Amino acid sequence: MAYPLEVDYAYDRVPADLFGRPAAHGLERWAPLLPPLAAPGLGEGNTPLVQLADGVHVKDESRNPTWSHKDRLNRVAVSAAKASGARGVVVASSGNHGAAAAAYAARAGLPCAVFASPDAPPAVASFVRAYGAAVLTVPRESVPALARRVIEEFGYHPVSSFTETAHTGHPFGPEGYKTVAYEIFLDLGEVPEAVYVPTGYGELLFGVWKGFHELTLLGLADRTPRLYACEPAAGGPLATALRTGRPATRVPVGPTEAYGISCAVGGYRGVVAVRESGGAALTVTDEQMAAARAELVGQGMWVELSSAAGLAGLRAHRDASGRPGEASGPVVCVATSSGFKDSATGTRSYPPMAADWDTVAAALRDLPG
Amino acid sequence: MAYPLEVDYAYDRVPADLFGRPAAHGLERWAPLLPPLAAPGLGEGNTPLVQLADGVHVKDESRNPTWSHKDRLNRVAVSAAKASGARGVVVASSGNHGAAAAAYAARAGLPCAVFASPDAPPAVASFVRAYGAAVLTVPRESVPALARRVIEEFGYHPVSSFTETAHTGHPFGPEGYKTVAYEIFLDLGEVPEAVYVPTGYGELLFGVWKGFHELTLLGLADRTPRLYACEPAAGGPLATALRTGRPATRVPVGPTEAYGISCAVGGYRGVVAVRESGGAALTVTDEQMAAARAELVGQGMWVELSSAAGLAGLRAHRDASGRPGEASGPVVCVATSSGFKDSATGTRSYPPMAADWDTVAAALRDLPG
């Protein structure tokens, strides 16, 4: 069993007015609570909360520099690469993480190697490639050994997890993610009742928990919100770990379109976040995620399917008695990324239609509302 | 000749401390200087300035709810639809404008009709369609007559310009865009020396000018920056209007990949912005835009080709003597939208490669840096 490395701080040396300062773009805003930001930023973070009709808040992480939450992780992880004198950055990802790593590496003047699946969505392939990274489309089982040689022989810094028995991740990853919690606290002016988080390896989940936990260490809050992990029902290593009392598990993964959070292996961080916060691990089907995505897009937010897992988890949530989860305070669902990253994006164009009024009028009569 | 409608305010009734308040998401932040915001928002605006190595600031408008500047326009234009009791929203656009209109219409509970070209980029087609709008792919020449019937017979509110002799646009459009100027002023703490703006119909250009002009009316600034319009060299109706002393012109348009700002017809607003600010109309070739896009992506910002016109204009700028434009204060280039909107996005995937070290090492040796 592999446990992740944890970053600790001298909390008594954090400036007392840190949370009294206005919100601003860039993780610099939170520098006293972060590892050294040796790599330049792109104004990441400071994403808005958008409210749904029933008052639920959506933390719109598609408003980051590469349009996902992964920018927060990569600002600090690429800073580690820069600070340690690495000659490049290596990552295994067919989605947001690879693109964010490529962008921050480019900004820091470091080359980037992205191990990606050849069946990555076409729009995502354009995306990762745009930043000038080398896209290495080798079979998944070959990645760990090849990545190790990239690290050893080329001197590249890994910003993905290459441990086998459990996901450990980059130690600085949750440090970037915890700023999500700081921002929610600043925006709401209070600790929410619950946060629902799309969950793959559980790093974002843990980061959000850690951020709120730090607020209690700093004396700014007296509790954390309940953290709800929202995994695809096709897998669910965290739900399995919690059910079986283990620090991490490996599970078989069935088919799911939520490729961004489809993971066979979990990690200890997710267990800590759920247990310490009094939350739970929920699993959601593709149908539930699709319904949540439809709800979000009906409110003007086009998210990646994986991103809708948070809202899907909230909508599906039943307590032990089988009743819907009830909250007495604000509830936040994190939406991690934009709809551009989905598999179907860019695969269909719209053929010309007849330029007559009857055709146009018929199309409008089909519209809802 | 058709002139646009202009919105005026009782500037003496604007709260004196409005610009002393912290930045925040949502045009509500600027409500005292905007038309009534009758339609709900998505936390639009409050986008960061990202600095290039030489100190030039890039205003990253891809950080909006639908990842372009058009969200600012559509928040206020859809508000006009809502406030006037319209039964829907109609727009002609094959890109960002259509997607933003569809998102804000969905959020406001209004159906949306988007007249779009059948050859819109595939990723953009996914995008517009995602919000549930009717995508009407009729030939361009049929749009004005059909759109008029949508307005008259269905009671939809137009958020595009349907005037023929010159572009007039929605009167509230520049009201949304002027918040770009407010934010730049707030972020820099001063009026920049110059702002370079990708220019199609010139509405964003005028909005940015108007925002700075209002700062002078409010006594907060003593001048506006020089506004530089950056049009594709394939067309250039504003450059032609300024050269020939006319309020607006129609020009032939050659081939260009910068579809977001490729316009045959200009409007009076652009002329006002350039003349009043002491700026100029620049034209940039596709090659210059591609070079500027490469510069931006090398700094971690993947923008649509049209979006790079601002930086391309700055880099190509020569004064009347043939020398590079020199600035004594901060310079801002507006980048309007993300690279996802480009024609090539999503059209190419990456075939599997051999899983051996020699292949991987060779790919890494090809990387710059």
mmCIF file of C-alpha atoms in Angstrom, chain A residues 22 25 42-48 50-51 62-65 67 103 106-107 111-113 118 122-123 125-127 129-139 142 146 149-150 153-154 156 297-302 338 340-341 344-346 348 350-357 360-361 363-364 367-368, chain B residues 22 25 42-48 50-51 62-65 67 103 106-107 111-113 118 122-123 125-127 129-139 142 146 149-150 153-154 156 297-302 338 340-341 344-346 348 350-357 360-361 363-364 367-368:
data_model
loop_
_atom_site.group_PDB
_atom_site.id
_atom_site.type_symbol
_atom_site.label_atom_id
_atom_site.label_comp_id
_atom_site.label_asym_id
_atom_site.label_seq_id
_atom_site.Cartn_x
_atom_site.Cartn_y
_atom_site.Cartn_z
ATOM 1 C CA PRO A 22 -10.375 40.833 -1.862
ATOM 2 C CA HIS A 25 -6.908 35.927 -10.031
ATOM 3 C CA LEU A 42 -2.002 32.365 -15.896
ATOM 4 C CA GLY A 43 -4.406 34.031 -13.494
ATOM 5 C CA GLU A 44 -5.820 30.642 -12.472
ATOM 6 C CA GLY A 45 -8.596 30.299 -9.911
ATOM 7 C CA ASN A 46 -10.997 32.964 -8.676
ATOM 8 C CA THR A 47 -13.821 31.135 -10.451
ATOM 9 C CA PRO A 48 -17.422 32.150 -9.802
ATOM 10 C CA VAL A 50 -23.301 30.346 -10.157
ATOM 11 C CA GLN A 51 -26.652 29.703 -8.482
ATOM 12 C CA SER A 62 -14.368 25.825 -16.525
ATOM 13 C CA ARG A 63 -13.405 29.460 -15.930
ATOM 14 C CA ASN A 64 -9.740 28.573 -15.470
ATOM 15 C CA PRO A 65 -6.918 29.250 -17.986
ATOM 16 C CA TRP A 67 -10.938 25.684 -18.739
ATOM 17 C CA ALA A 103 0.036 24.961 -20.826
ATOM 18 C CA ALA A 106 4.920 26.098 -21.965
ATOM 19 C CA ARG A 107 4.516 29.155 -19.768
ATOM 20 C CA PRO A 111 9.092 20.887 -22.659
ATOM 21 C CA CYS A 112 6.196 18.574 -21.836
ATOM 22 C CA ALA A 113 5.540 14.895 -22.596
ATOM 23 C CA PRO A 118 -5.077 7.162 -28.948
ATOM 24 C CA PRO A 122 -10.645 14.643 -30.935
ATOM 25 C CA ALA A 123 -11.236 18.094 -29.427
ATOM 26 C CA ALA A 125 -6.304 15.940 -28.805
ATOM 27 C CA SER A 126 -6.319 19.355 -30.544
ATOM 28 C CA PHE A 127 -6.177 20.958 -27.132
ATOM 29 C CA ARG A 129 -1.285 19.363 -28.925
ATOM 30 C CA ALA A 130 -1.926 23.092 -29.195
ATOM 31 C CA TYR A 131 0.526 23.860 -26.393
ATOM 32 C CA GLY A 132 3.372 22.162 -28.213
ATOM 33 C CA ALA A 133 3.603 19.074 -25.995
ATOM 34 C CA ALA A 134 4.759 15.699 -27.324
ATOM 35 C CA VAL A 135 1.663 13.491 -27.409
ATOM 36 C CA LEU A 136 2.752 9.882 -26.760
ATOM 37 C CA THR A 137 -0.030 7.473 -27.679
ATOM 38 C CA VAL A 138 1.283 4.185 -26.330
ATOM 39 C CA PRO A 139 -0.906 1.479 -24.790
ATOM 40 C CA SER A 142 3.344 0.492 -21.302
ATOM 41 C CA LEU A 146 8.264 4.384 -20.352
ATOM 42 C CA ARG A 149 12.659 6.279 -18.311
ATOM 43 C CA VAL A 150 11.502 9.771 -19.328
ATOM 44 C CA GLU A 153 16.979 9.593 -18.655
ATOM 45 C CA PHE A 154 15.542 12.974 -19.679
ATOM 46 C CA TYR A 156 11.589 15.313 -16.539
ATOM 47 C CA VAL A 297 -26.955 23.362 -19.728
ATOM 48 C CA GLY A 298 -30.562 24.470 -19.258
ATOM 49 C CA GLN A 299 -29.095 27.083 -16.905
ATOM 50 C CA GLY A 300 -26.457 28.163 -19.429
ATOM 51 C CA MET A 301 -23.561 25.995 -18.239
ATOM 52 C CA TRP A 302 -22.229 23.521 -20.779
ATOM 53 C CA SER A 338 -16.257 22.625 -20.064
ATOM 54 C CA PHE A 340 -15.645 21.027 -25.162
ATOM 55 C CA LYS A 341 -13.803 18.096 -23.640
ATOM 56 C CA ALA A 344 -18.827 13.830 -29.118
ATOM 57 C CA THR A 345 -17.669 17.444 -29.406
ATOM 58 C CA GLY A 346 -16.614 18.377 -32.893
ATOM 59 C CA ARG A 348 -20.913 16.456 -36.015
ATOM 60 C CA TYR A 350 -25.061 20.652 -39.353
ATOM 61 C CA PRO A 351 -26.056 20.194 -42.989
ATOM 62 C CA PRO A 352 -27.688 23.058 -44.883
ATOM 63 C CA MET A 353 -31.432 23.327 -44.507
ATOM 64 C CA ALA A 354 -34.002 24.663 -46.968
ATOM 65 C CA ALA A 355 -34.183 28.444 -46.901
ATOM 66 C CA ASP A 356 -37.963 28.675 -46.705
ATOM 67 C CA TRP A 357 -40.179 29.970 -43.960
ATOM 68 C CA VAL A 360 -37.655 27.635 -40.180
ATOM 69 C CA ALA A 361 -41.036 27.951 -38.474
ATOM 70 C CA ALA A 363 -37.777 24.174 -36.328
ATOM 71 C CA LEU A 364 -38.871 26.901 -33.927
ATOM 72 C CA LEU A 367 -38.237 24.288 -29.321
ATOM 73 C CA PRO A 368 -39.204 23.911 -25.671
ATOM 74 C CA PRO B 22 -13.429 45.118 -5.208
ATOM 75 C CA HIS B 25 -17.949 38.237 -11.131
ATOM 76 C CA LEU B 42 -23.593 33.477 -15.217
ATOM 77 C CA GLY B 43 -20.879 35.354 -13.368
ATOM 78 C CA GLU B 44 -19.632 36.870 -16.634
ATOM 79 C CA GLY B 45 -16.686 39.256 -16.779
ATOM 80 C CA ASN B 46 -13.975 39.785 -14.159
ATOM 81 C CA THR B 47 -11.458 38.184 -16.500
ATOM 82 C CA PRO B 48 -7.742 38.375 -15.712
ATOM 83 C CA VAL B 50 -2.077 37.912 -18.059
ATOM 84 C CA GLN B 51 1.359 39.439 -18.691
ATOM 85 C CA SER B 62 -11.827 33.133 -22.810
ATOM 86 C CA ARG B 63 -12.467 33.114 -19.065
ATOM 87 C CA ASN B 64 -16.136 34.020 -19.535
ATOM 88 C CA PRO B 65 -19.112 31.611 -19.059
ATOM 89 C CA TRP B 67 -15.434 31.226 -23.049
ATOM 90 C CA ALA B 103 -26.590 30.129 -23.147
ATOM 91 C CA ALA B 106 -31.462 29.165 -21.814
ATOM 92 C CA ARG B 107 -30.630 30.722 -18.464
ATOM 93 C CA PRO B 111 -36.041 29.735 -26.661
ATOM 94 C CA CYS B 112 -33.264 30.744 -29.051
ATOM 95 C CA ALA B 113 -32.951 30.608 -32.836
ATOM 96 C CA PRO B 118 -23.542 24.983 -42.445
ATOM 97 C CA PRO B 122 -17.615 21.277 -35.949
ATOM 98 C CA ALA B 123 -16.644 22.076 -32.368
ATOM 99 C CA ALA B 125 -21.646 23.434 -33.948
ATOM 100 C CA SER B 126 -21.544 21.127 -30.900
ATOM 101 C CA PHE B 127 -21.255 24.196 -28.735
ATOM 102 C CA ARG B 129 -26.402 23.088 -30.172
ATOM 103 C CA ALA B 130 -25.517 22.089 -26.616
ATOM 104 C CA TYR B 131 -27.640 24.897 -25.167
ATOM 105 C CA GLY B 132 -30.762 23.623 -26.903
ATOM 106 C CA ALA B 133 -31.022 26.381 -29.510
ATOM 107 C CA ALA B 134 -32.532 25.769 -32.950
ATOM 108 C CA VAL B 135 -29.626 25.861 -35.384
ATOM 109 C CA LEU B 136 -30.914 27.230 -38.720
ATOM 110 C CA THR B 137 -28.411 26.546 -41.470
ATOM 111 C CA VAL B 138 -29.857 28.561 -44.354
ATOM 112 C CA PRO B 139 -27.749 30.394 -46.951
ATOM 113 C CA SER B 142 -31.731 34.314 -46.924
ATOM 114 C CA LEU B 146 -36.236 34.918 -42.512
ATOM 115 C CA ARG B 149 -40.290 36.898 -39.908
ATOM 116 C CA VAL B 150 -38.976 35.186 -36.765
ATOM 117 C CA GLU B 153 -44.361 36.267 -36.325
ATOM 118 C CA PHE B 154 -42.757 34.562 -33.334
ATOM 119 C CA TYR B 156 -38.379 36.919 -30.841
ATOM 120 C CA VAL B 297 0.214 29.509 -26.906
ATOM 121 C CA GLY B 298 3.900 29.516 -26.045
ATOM 122 C CA GLN B 299 2.851 31.452 -22.943
ATOM 123 C CA GLY B 300 0.092 28.960 -22.103
ATOM 124 C CA MET B 301 -2.838 30.758 -23.762
ATOM 125 C CA TRP B 302 -4.555 28.793 -26.522
ATOM 126 C CA SER B 338 -10.510 30.103 -26.746
ATOM 127 C CA PHE B 340 -11.665 25.420 -29.129
ATOM 128 C CA LYS B 341 -13.586 27.573 -31.563
ATOM 129 C CA ALA B 344 -9.390 22.617 -37.162
ATOM 130 C CA THR B 345 -10.310 21.766 -33.568
ATOM 131 C CA GLY B 346 -11.571 18.245 -33.168
ATOM 132 C CA ARG B 348 -7.725 15.233 -35.975
ATOM 133 C CA TYR B 350 -3.598 10.858 -32.795
ATOM 134 C CA PRO B 351 -2.958 7.316 -33.978
ATOM 135 C CA PRO B 352 -1.338 4.811 -31.634
ATOM 136 C CA MET B 353 2.457 4.853 -31.631
ATOM 137 C CA ALA B 354 4.889 2.020 -30.976
ATOM 138 C CA ALA B 355 5.354 1.381 -27.268
ATOM 139 C CA ASP B 356 9.136 1.265 -27.347
ATOM 140 C CA TRP B 357 11.676 3.562 -25.793
ATOM 141 C CA VAL B 360 9.343 7.869 -27.200
ATOM 142 C CA ALA B 361 12.876 9.244 -26.912
ATOM 143 C CA ALA B 363 9.541 12.257 -29.940
ATOM 144 C CA LEU B 364 11.037 14.045 -26.948
ATOM 145 C CA LEU B 367 10.615 19.098 -28.667
ATOM 146 C CA PRO B 368 11.876 22.661 -28.474
#
